[in-house]
Coordinates of C-alpha atoms in Angstrom, one line a residue:
M1 CA -123.9 -27.8 28.3
T2 CA -121.7 -30.0 30.6
A3 CA -119.8 -33.0 29.6
L4 CA -122.3 -35.5 30.9
D5 CA -125.2 -33.3 29.8
L6 CA -124.6 -33.8 26.1
A7 CA -127.7 -33.1 24.0
G8 CA -128.5 -36.7 23.3
P9 CA -126.9 -40.1 23.2
V10 CA -123.2 -40.8 22.3
A11 CA -122.7 -42.6 19.0
V12 CA -119.6 -44.5 17.8
V13 CA -119.2 -45.2 14.1
G14 CA -116.9 -48.1 13.4
T15 CA -117.1 -51.3 15.6
G16 CA -113.5 -52.5 15.5
T17 CA -111.4 -52.9 18.6
M18 CA -111.2 -49.2 19.2
G19 CA -114.8 -48.4 18.4
Q20 CA -116.0 -51.1 20.8
G21 CA -113.6 -49.8 23.5
I22 CA -114.8 -46.2 23.2
A23 CA -118.4 -47.3 23.2
Q24 CA -117.8 -49.3 26.4
V25 CA -116.2 -46.3 28.1
A26 CA -119.1 -44.0 27.3
L27 CA -121.6 -46.7 28.3
V28 CA -120.0 -47.3 31.7
A29 CA -120.0 -43.5 32.3
G30 CA -123.8 -43.5 32.1
H31 CA -124.6 -42.5 28.5
L32 CA -127.1 -43.9 26.0
V33 CA -124.8 -45.3 23.3
R34 CA -125.5 -46.2 19.7
L35 CA -123.2 -48.2 17.5
Y36 CA -123.1 -48.0 13.8
D37 CA -121.0 -49.9 11.2
A38 CA -121.3 -49.8 7.5
V39 CA -121.1 -53.6 7.3
P40 CA -124.6 -55.0 8.0
G41 CA -124.9 -57.0 11.2
R42 CA -121.5 -55.9 12.6
A43 CA -123.0 -53.3 15.0
A44 CA -125.3 -55.9 16.5
Q45 CA -122.3 -58.3 16.9
A46 CA -120.4 -55.5 18.7
V47 CA -123.3 -55.0 21.1
Q48 CA -123.1 -58.7 22.1
T49 CA -119.3 -58.5 22.4
I50 CA -119.5 -55.4 24.7
G51 CA -122.2 -57.2 26.8
A52 CA -119.9 -60.2 27.2
R53 CA -117.2 -57.8 28.4
L54 CA -119.5 -56.3 31.0
D55 CA -120.3 -59.9 32.2
R56 CA -116.6 -60.4 32.8
L57 CA -116.5 -57.2 34.8
V58 CA -119.3 -58.5 37.0
E59 CA -117.4 -61.8 37.4
K60 CA -114.3 -59.9 38.6
D61 CA -116.4 -57.8 41.0
R62 CA -115.5 -54.6 39.0
M63 CA -119.2 -54.0 38.3
S64 CA -122.4 -54.9 39.9
A65 CA -125.0 -57.0 38.1
A66 CA -127.5 -54.1 38.4
D67 CA -125.1 -51.7 36.8
R68 CA -124.4 -54.2 34.1
D69 CA -128.0 -54.7 33.3
A70 CA -128.6 -50.9 33.2
A71 CA -125.6 -50.4 30.9
R72 CA -126.9 -53.1 28.5
A73 CA -130.2 -51.4 28.4
R74 CA -128.5 -48.2 27.3
L75 CA -126.7 -49.8 24.4
R76 CA -128.2 -50.5 21.0
P77 CA -127.0 -50.9 17.4
A78 CA -128.1 -48.5 14.6
D79 CA -129.0 -49.8 11.2
S80 CA -128.4 -46.5 9.5
L81 CA -126.6 -43.2 10.1
D82 CA -130.1 -41.5 10.2
E83 CA -130.6 -43.2 13.6
L84 CA -127.9 -41.0 15.0
A85 CA -129.8 -37.8 14.3
D86 CA -130.4 -37.0 18.0
C87 CA -126.9 -37.7 19.3
G88 CA -124.9 -35.1 21.2
L89 CA -121.5 -36.6 20.4
V90 CA -120.4 -38.8 17.5
V91 CA -117.0 -40.4 17.5
E92 CA -115.7 -42.0 14.4
A93 CA -113.3 -44.9 14.6
V94 CA -113.4 -46.2 11.0
L95 CA -110.7 -47.0 8.5
E96 CA -107.5 -44.8 8.7
R97 CA -108.1 -43.3 5.3
L98 CA -108.7 -39.6 4.8
D99 CA -111.3 -39.9 2.1
V100 CA -113.3 -42.4 4.0
K101 CA -113.4 -40.3 7.1
Q102 CA -114.2 -37.1 5.2
Q103 CA -117.1 -38.7 3.4
L104 CA -118.5 -40.1 6.7
L105 CA -118.3 -36.7 8.3
R106 CA -120.0 -35.0 5.4
D107 CA -122.8 -37.5 5.7
L108 CA -123.1 -37.0 9.5
E109 CA -123.2 -33.3 9.2
G110 CA -126.3 -33.5 7.1
I111 CA -128.0 -35.7 9.8
V112 CA -127.0 -34.5 13.3
A113 CA -128.0 -31.3 15.0
D114 CA -125.8 -28.2 14.8
D115 CA -124.8 -28.5 18.4
C116 CA -123.6 -32.1 18.0
L117 CA -119.9 -32.5 18.7
L118 CA -118.1 -34.5 16.1
A119 CA -114.9 -36.3 16.9
T120 CA -112.3 -38.6 15.3
N121 CA -110.1 -41.3 17.0
T122 CA -107.5 -41.1 14.3
S123 CA -103.9 -41.8 15.5
S124 CA -102.1 -40.9 12.3
L125 CA -104.2 -38.5 10.1
S126 CA -104.4 -34.7 10.4
V127 CA -107.5 -33.6 12.4
T128 CA -107.4 -30.4 10.4
A129 CA -107.5 -32.3 7.1
I130 CA -110.3 -34.6 8.2
G131 CA -112.4 -31.6 9.5
G132 CA -111.7 -29.7 6.2
A133 CA -114.6 -31.6 4.7
L134 CA -117.1 -30.1 7.1
R135 CA -119.2 -26.9 6.6
N136 CA -118.6 -26.2 10.3
P137 CA -115.2 -27.6 11.2
G138 CA -115.3 -25.6 14.5
R139 CA -117.3 -28.4 16.2
F140 CA -114.8 -31.1 15.1
V141 CA -112.1 -32.4 17.4
G142 CA -109.7 -35.3 17.8
L143 CA -110.3 -37.7 20.7
H144 CA -107.4 -40.1 20.5
F145 CA -107.9 -43.0 22.9
F146 CA -105.2 -45.6 23.5
N147 CA -105.8 -49.3 23.1
P148 CA -107.4 -50.9 25.1
A149 CA -109.6 -47.9 25.6
P150 CA -111.5 -49.2 28.7
L151 CA -108.2 -49.8 30.5
L152 CA -105.7 -47.1 29.4
P153 CA -106.4 -43.7 31.0
L154 CA -104.9 -41.3 28.5
V155 CA -106.9 -39.4 25.9
E156 CA -105.2 -36.9 23.6
V157 CA -107.7 -34.1 22.9
V158 CA -106.5 -32.7 19.6
S159 CA -107.6 -29.3 18.3
G160 CA -107.5 -28.8 14.5
Y161 CA -106.7 -25.4 13.1
A162 CA -110.4 -24.7 12.8
T163 CA -111.6 -26.3 16.0
D164 CA -113.5 -23.9 18.3
V165 CA -112.2 -23.5 21.8
T166 CA -115.6 -24.4 23.2
S167 CA -115.6 -27.7 21.2
A168 CA -112.2 -28.6 22.5
T169 CA -113.2 -27.8 26.0
R170 CA -116.4 -29.9 25.8
A171 CA -114.4 -32.8 24.5
Y172 CA -111.7 -32.4 27.2
E173 CA -114.3 -32.2 30.0
T174 CA -116.2 -35.2 28.6
A175 CA -113.2 -37.4 28.5
R176 CA -112.4 -36.3 32.1
A177 CA -116.0 -37.1 33.2
W178 CA -115.6 -40.5 31.6
G179 CA -112.8 -41.2 34.1
K180 CA -110.0 -40.6 31.6
T181 CA -106.9 -38.4 31.9
P182 CA -107.2 -35.9 29.0
V183 CA -104.3 -33.9 27.6
A184 CA -104.7 -30.9 25.2
C185 CA -102.8 -31.0 22.0
A186 CA -102.5 -29.0 18.8
D187 CA -102.9 -30.8 15.5
T188 CA -99.3 -31.9 14.8
P189 CA -98.0 -35.2 13.2
G190 CA -98.1 -37.9 15.8
F191 CA -99.9 -35.5 18.3
I192 CA -97.9 -35.9 21.6
V193 CA -97.2 -39.5 22.2
N194 CA -96.5 -40.8 18.7
R195 CA -94.3 -37.7 18.0
I196 CA -92.2 -37.7 21.1
A197 CA -91.8 -41.5 21.3
R198 CA -90.1 -42.0 18.0
P199 CA -86.5 -41.9 19.3
F200 CA -87.3 -44.7 21.8
Y201 CA -87.6 -47.1 18.8
A202 CA -85.3 -45.3 16.4
E203 CA -82.2 -45.1 18.6
A204 CA -82.5 -48.8 19.6
F205 CA -82.7 -49.8 15.9
A206 CA -79.8 -47.4 15.1
V207 CA -77.5 -49.0 17.7
H208 CA -78.4 -52.5 16.3
E209 CA -77.8 -51.3 12.7
L210 CA -74.3 -50.1 13.8
Q211 CA -73.6 -53.7 15.0
A212 CA -73.0 -52.4 18.5
A213 CA -75.4 -54.7 20.3
D214 CA -78.1 -57.4 19.6
P215 CA -81.8 -56.8 20.3
A216 CA -81.9 -58.8 23.5
T217 CA -79.0 -56.8 25.0
I218 CA -80.5 -53.4 23.9
D219 CA -83.9 -54.4 25.4
A220 CA -82.3 -55.5 28.6
V221 CA -80.4 -52.2 29.0
L222 CA -83.5 -50.1 28.3
R223 CA -85.4 -52.1 30.9
E224 CA -82.8 -52.7 33.6
S225 CA -80.9 -49.4 33.3
G226 CA -83.3 -47.0 31.7
G227 CA -86.3 -48.1 33.7
F228 CA -88.6 -48.6 30.7
R229 CA -91.2 -51.3 31.1
M230 CA -90.3 -52.9 27.8
G231 CA -87.4 -52.6 25.4
A232 CA -87.9 -51.2 21.9
F233 CA -87.6 -54.6 20.1
E234 CA -90.0 -56.5 22.3
L235 CA -92.4 -53.6 22.3
T236 CA -92.6 -53.2 18.5
D237 CA -93.0 -57.0 18.3
L238 CA -96.0 -56.6 20.5
I239 CA -97.4 -53.6 18.7
G240 CA -96.8 -55.1 15.3
Q241 CA -93.8 -54.1 13.1
D242 CA -96.1 -53.1 10.3
V243 CA -98.1 -50.8 12.6
N244 CA -95.1 -49.3 14.3
E245 CA -93.2 -48.7 11.0
A246 CA -96.3 -47.2 9.4
V247 CA -96.6 -44.7 12.3
T248 CA -93.0 -43.8 12.0
R249 CA -93.2 -43.4 8.3
S250 CA -96.3 -41.2 8.6
V251 CA -94.7 -38.9 11.1
W252 CA -91.5 -38.7 9.0
E253 CA -93.4 -37.9 5.8
S254 CA -95.7 -35.4 7.6
F255 CA -92.7 -33.5 8.8
F256 CA -91.4 -33.3 5.2
Q257 CA -88.8 -36.1 5.8
D258 CA -87.2 -34.4 8.8
A259 CA -84.0 -36.4 9.6
R260 CA -85.1 -36.6 13.3
F261 CA -87.9 -39.0 12.3
T262 CA -86.1 -41.1 9.7
P263 CA -87.5 -44.7 9.7
S264 CA -85.3 -47.7 10.2
L265 CA -84.3 -49.6 7.0
T266 CA -83.8 -52.8 9.1
Q267 CA -87.4 -52.5 10.4
R268 CA -88.6 -52.0 6.8
R269 CA -86.9 -55.2 5.8
L270 CA -88.5 -57.0 8.7
V271 CA -92.0 -55.8 7.5
E272 CA -91.2 -56.8 3.9
S273 CA -90.2 -60.3 5.0
G274 CA -93.5 -60.7 6.9
R275 CA -91.9 -60.9 10.3
L276 CA -94.4 -58.6 11.9
G277 CA -94.0 -59.7 15.5
R278 CA -96.0 -61.7 17.9
K279 CA -99.1 -61.9 15.6
A280 CA -97.0 -63.5 12.9
G281 CA -95.0 -65.8 15.1
R282 CA -91.8 -64.0 14.4
G283 CA -90.4 -60.4 14.5
W284 CA -87.2 -59.3 16.1
Y285 CA -87.7 -62.4 18.2
D286 CA -89.0 -65.9 17.4
Y287 CA -92.4 -66.7 19.0
E288 CA -93.0 -70.2 17.5
D289 CA -93.6 -73.0 20.0
G290 CA -90.4 -74.2 21.5
A291 CA -88.3 -71.1 20.4
E292 CA -85.9 -70.0 23.0
R293 CA -85.7 -66.3 23.9
P294 CA -82.1 -65.0 23.4
E295 CA -80.3 -63.8 26.5
P296 CA -78.6 -60.4 26.7
H297 CA -74.9 -60.3 26.6
T298 CA -73.6 -60.3 30.1
A299 CA -69.9 -60.0 30.9
E300 CA -68.0 -62.6 32.9
R301 CA -67.0 -61.8 36.4
A302 CA -64.0 -59.5 36.8
R303 CA -62.0 -58.4 39.8
P304 CA -63.1 -55.0 41.0
P305 CA -60.4 -52.2 41.4
A306 CA -59.0 -51.5 44.8
Y307 CA -59.8 -47.8 44.4
V308 CA -60.9 -45.1 41.9
V309 CA -59.9 -41.5 41.6
A310 CA -63.0 -39.2 41.1
E311 CA -62.3 -36.1 39.0
G312 CA -65.5 -34.0 39.3
D313 CA -68.9 -35.1 40.6
L314 CA -69.9 -37.4 37.7
G315 CA -73.0 -35.1 37.0
P316 CA -76.2 -37.2 36.6
A317 CA -74.2 -40.3 37.8
S318 CA -73.0 -38.6 41.0
E319 CA -74.7 -41.1 43.3
L320 CA -72.2 -43.7 42.1
L321 CA -69.5 -42.3 44.3
A322 CA -71.4 -43.2 47.5
M323 CA -72.3 -46.6 46.1
V324 CA -68.6 -47.3 45.3
R325 CA -67.6 -46.4 48.9
E326 CA -70.4 -48.6 50.3
A327 CA -69.0 -51.5 48.2
G328 CA -65.7 -51.1 50.1
I329 CA -63.8 -49.6 47.2
G330 CA -61.7 -46.5 48.0
V331 CA -62.6 -43.2 46.4
R332 CA -60.0 -40.5 46.1
E333 CA -61.5 -37.2 45.1
E334 CA -59.7 -34.5 43.1
D335 CA -61.3 -31.2 42.0
E336 CA -61.2 -30.9 38.3
D337 CA -63.0 -28.1 36.5
H338 CA -62.8 -29.8 33.1
G339 CA -63.7 -33.3 33.9
T340 CA -66.3 -35.6 35.4
R341 CA -64.8 -39.1 35.3
L342 CA -63.3 -41.9 37.4
V343 CA -59.7 -42.8 36.9
L344 CA -59.0 -46.5 37.4
P345 CA -55.8 -48.0 39.0
G346 CA -54.4 -48.9 35.6
G347 CA -54.7 -45.3 34.4
G348 CA -57.7 -45.8 32.2
Q349 CA -60.8 -43.6 32.6
L350 CA -64.5 -44.4 33.2
V351 CA -66.8 -41.7 31.8
L352 CA -70.5 -41.2 31.6
A353 CA -71.9 -41.3 28.0
D354 CA -71.5 -37.9 26.6
G355 CA -72.0 -38.2 22.8
Q356 CA -68.3 -38.9 22.1
T357 CA -66.6 -42.2 21.3
S358 CA -64.0 -44.2 23.1
V359 CA -61.7 -44.4 20.1
E360 CA -61.2 -40.6 20.2
F361 CA -59.3 -40.9 23.5
R362 CA -56.6 -42.9 25.2
D363 CA -58.0 -45.7 27.2
V364 CA -61.5 -44.6 27.9
V365 CA -64.5 -46.8 28.8
Y366 CA -67.9 -45.2 28.7
F367 CA -70.9 -46.2 30.9
D368 CA -74.5 -45.6 30.1
L369 CA -77.1 -43.4 31.8
A370 CA -79.4 -45.0 34.3
L371 CA -82.8 -43.9 35.6
D372 CA -81.6 -44.8 39.1
Y373 CA -78.1 -46.2 39.6
R374 CA -79.0 -47.8 42.9
R375 CA -82.0 -49.7 41.5
A376 CA -80.6 -50.5 38.1
T377 CA -79.7 -54.1 37.7
R378 CA -77.7 -53.8 34.5
I379 CA -75.2 -51.2 33.2
A380 CA -73.9 -51.0 29.7
L381 CA -70.2 -50.2 29.0
S382 CA -68.7 -49.3 25.6
A383 CA -65.0 -49.4 24.6
S384 CA -63.0 -49.3 21.4
Q385 CA -60.5 -51.7 19.9
D386 CA -57.8 -49.5 21.4
T387 CA -59.1 -49.7 25.0
S388 CA -56.8 -51.8 27.1
P389 CA -58.2 -55.1 28.4
Q390 CA -57.2 -54.1 31.9
T391 CA -59.3 -50.9 31.8
L392 CA -62.3 -52.7 30.5
A393 CA -61.9 -55.4 33.1
E394 CA -61.5 -52.9 36.0
A395 CA -64.6 -51.0 34.8
T396 CA -66.6 -54.2 34.5
G397 CA -65.5 -55.4 38.0
L398 CA -66.4 -52.0 39.5
F399 CA -70.0 -52.2 38.4
Q400 CA -70.3 -55.9 39.2
A401 CA -69.1 -55.0 42.7
L402 CA -72.1 -52.7 42.9
G403 CA -74.4 -55.6 42.2
K404 CA -75.0 -54.9 38.5
D405 CA -74.9 -57.2 35.5
V406 CA -72.6 -55.6 32.8
S407 CA -73.3 -55.6 29.1
V408 CA -70.3 -54.5 26.9
I409 CA -71.5 -52.9 23.6
G410 CA -69.7 -51.4 20.7
D411 CA -68.2 -47.9 20.6
V412 CA -71.3 -45.9 19.7
P413 CA -71.6 -42.3 20.8
G414 CA -74.4 -41.7 23.4
M415 CA -74.6 -45.5 24.0
I416 CA -78.3 -46.7 24.5
V417 CA -80.2 -45.1 27.3
A418 CA -78.4 -41.7 27.2
R419 CA -79.0 -41.0 23.5
T420 CA -82.6 -42.3 23.7
V421 CA -83.5 -40.1 26.7
A422 CA -81.7 -37.1 25.3
R423 CA -83.6 -37.2 22.0
V424 CA -87.0 -37.7 23.7
I425 CA -86.2 -34.7 25.9
D426 CA -85.2 -32.6 22.9
L427 CA -88.4 -33.4 21.0
A428 CA -90.4 -32.5 24.1
H429 CA -88.8 -29.1 24.4
D430 CA -89.3 -28.5 20.7
A431 CA -93.0 -29.5 21.0
V432 CA -93.6 -27.0 23.8
A433 CA -91.8 -24.2 21.9
K434 CA -94.1 -24.9 18.9
G435 CA -97.3 -24.8 20.9
V436 CA -98.1 -28.5 20.6
A437 CA -98.8 -29.0 24.3
T438 CA -97.7 -27.8 27.8
E439 CA -94.8 -29.4 29.7
E440 CA -97.3 -30.9 32.2
D441 CA -99.5 -32.4 29.5
I442 CA -96.4 -33.9 27.7
D443 CA -95.1 -35.5 30.9
T444 CA -98.6 -36.9 31.6
A445 CA -99.0 -38.2 28.1
M446 CA -95.6 -40.0 28.0
R447 CA -96.1 -41.6 31.4
L448 CA -99.6 -42.8 30.8
G449 CA -99.5 -43.3 27.0
V450 CA -96.3 -45.3 26.7
N451 CA -95.5 -46.0 30.4
Y452 CA -92.3 -44.0 30.5
P453 CA -90.8 -44.1 34.0
L454 CA -90.5 -40.3 34.0
G455 CA -91.9 -37.6 31.8
P456 CA -89.4 -35.9 29.5
F457 CA -89.4 -32.6 31.5
E458 CA -89.1 -34.5 34.8
W459 CA -86.1 -36.3 33.3
S460 CA -84.7 -33.0 31.9
R461 CA -84.8 -31.4 35.3
R462 CA -83.1 -34.4 36.9
L463 CA -80.3 -34.4 34.4
G464 CA -79.6 -30.6 34.6
K465 CA -79.9 -27.8 32.0
N466 CA -76.9 -28.4 29.9
W467 CA -76.3 -32.2 29.9
V468 CA -78.8 -33.1 27.2
Y469 CA -77.8 -30.3 24.9
A470 CA -74.1 -31.1 25.3
L471 CA -74.6 -34.8 24.5
L472 CA -76.7 -34.1 21.4
D473 CA -74.3 -31.4 20.2
D474 CA -71.5 -34.0 20.4
L475 CA -73.6 -36.6 18.7
H476 CA -74.4 -34.1 15.9
M477 CA -70.7 -33.5 15.3
R478 CA -70.2 -37.2 14.7
D479 CA -73.4 -37.6 12.7
P480 CA -74.1 -34.3 10.9
S481 CA -77.2 -35.7 9.1
G482 CA -79.4 -33.5 11.3
R483 CA -80.8 -36.4 13.3
Y484 CA -79.1 -35.3 16.5
A485 CA -79.0 -31.6 16.0
P486 CA -80.3 -30.0 19.2
S487 CA -83.5 -28.0 18.6
L488 CA -83.5 -24.2 19.1
A489 CA -85.8 -24.8 22.0
L490 CA -83.2 -27.0 23.7
Y491 CA -80.5 -24.5 22.9
R492 CA -82.5 -21.7 24.6
H493 CA -83.2 -23.9 27.6
A494 CA -79.5 -24.8 28.0
Y495 CA -78.3 -21.2 27.8
A496 CA -81.2 -19.4 29.5
S497 CA -80.7 -17.4 32.6
D498 CA -80.6 -19.4 35.8
K499 CA -82.9 -16.9 37.6
R500 CA -86.1 -18.9 36.8
E501 CA -84.8 -22.4 37.7
G502 CA -82.2 -21.4 40.2
T503 CA -79.7 -24.1 38.9
A504 CA -76.3 -23.9 37.5

């Protein structure tokens, strides 16, 4: 039985935003589609709504009128679950409550044929637990679409502990036949995307809670230096603070309150105050009419240094040396086995974020990681109260001479982009080691699911074997809560033989 040769129509149970989106995807792919909702009349309304969406596709020349008419003819509402008896695939997209989903599946199992594939679109519940209500959980699988389903390509195909390989394969191939990009995933809290994306939000909130920078500055650094499409504060305002916080809390609780997934107290207070983001008119930012968007902190112009002394190659920031020369600033190179830093004319040092703090050293300014130092338009610097004003001014002027805006933040280890990327990479290595998904599927999921500029393993290879481990190890020494403790998988990666990768 092939993906597009399912034994009967496709049914979607639940006609909210996700249910309608999934139904539209199956419909456009050529299936007969039936919609059911427990609320009388709602399925019929959903049919009309999907039809209107198809009309808009025709207006935008993304669908022909003939294809639209044919699709409309294949879509109909169902007044009862019994009308789904001949379906080959049923996807449930109902309320995110375990008891509700289990009861629905028990009812469906008594109606559909034995070869009907049953699927859930849950984003937060255990596929194994939902399928535990079935007499035959082997035919049950997770099909986690991302919103809006007709537009976003990623589908996480989640195998519960009892899911048959054949069922997972059918679901995977069906999603691919529908024009989606499926990734295979074991049933773990958060699956791939919602598990590995937690640090993107958590580290931004942590830097803010440490009073090191305001939301607008942190967002600007994540976008303009890290290459992320949106910053953590503006993205959670778009998602909804209640929704984002609930996912974080669910993952944290499902991992038995693992410190790596600890929710943000500040975000909890935001939810409690009703500041849920765009939908409420206010979240981290104010969205009321006439409200002004706060600007990120940007340092005033400073005179660039006449020269710098490069000790070591600066590791992941090595391209800065050529950029400094191109800006007309002299570079004197000295071989140093123990250091990768720039020494400024006043004697102060400029060092890539490494998980340590400026206050620990004499006259050190840290600079943050960038996805691409040439294309970055903003660089964050951090300094302590003991850093000399001359050193901070020389560091600021240096990056301004390279065409960058400079944001000076507080003295936090790992800064903003560096600690975020390091933690994402660590969770990715940990997920592979625990059989959650392959490196390739994780990279695909993070690029397509949350628009990361690079997949975690692409970023890991770019940064080198030891850089992430060393940064997290230093962070862990300064915050021994367990939040930054490198995983065993990352430890093995950092210290493994170089024979496989051929790198130092």
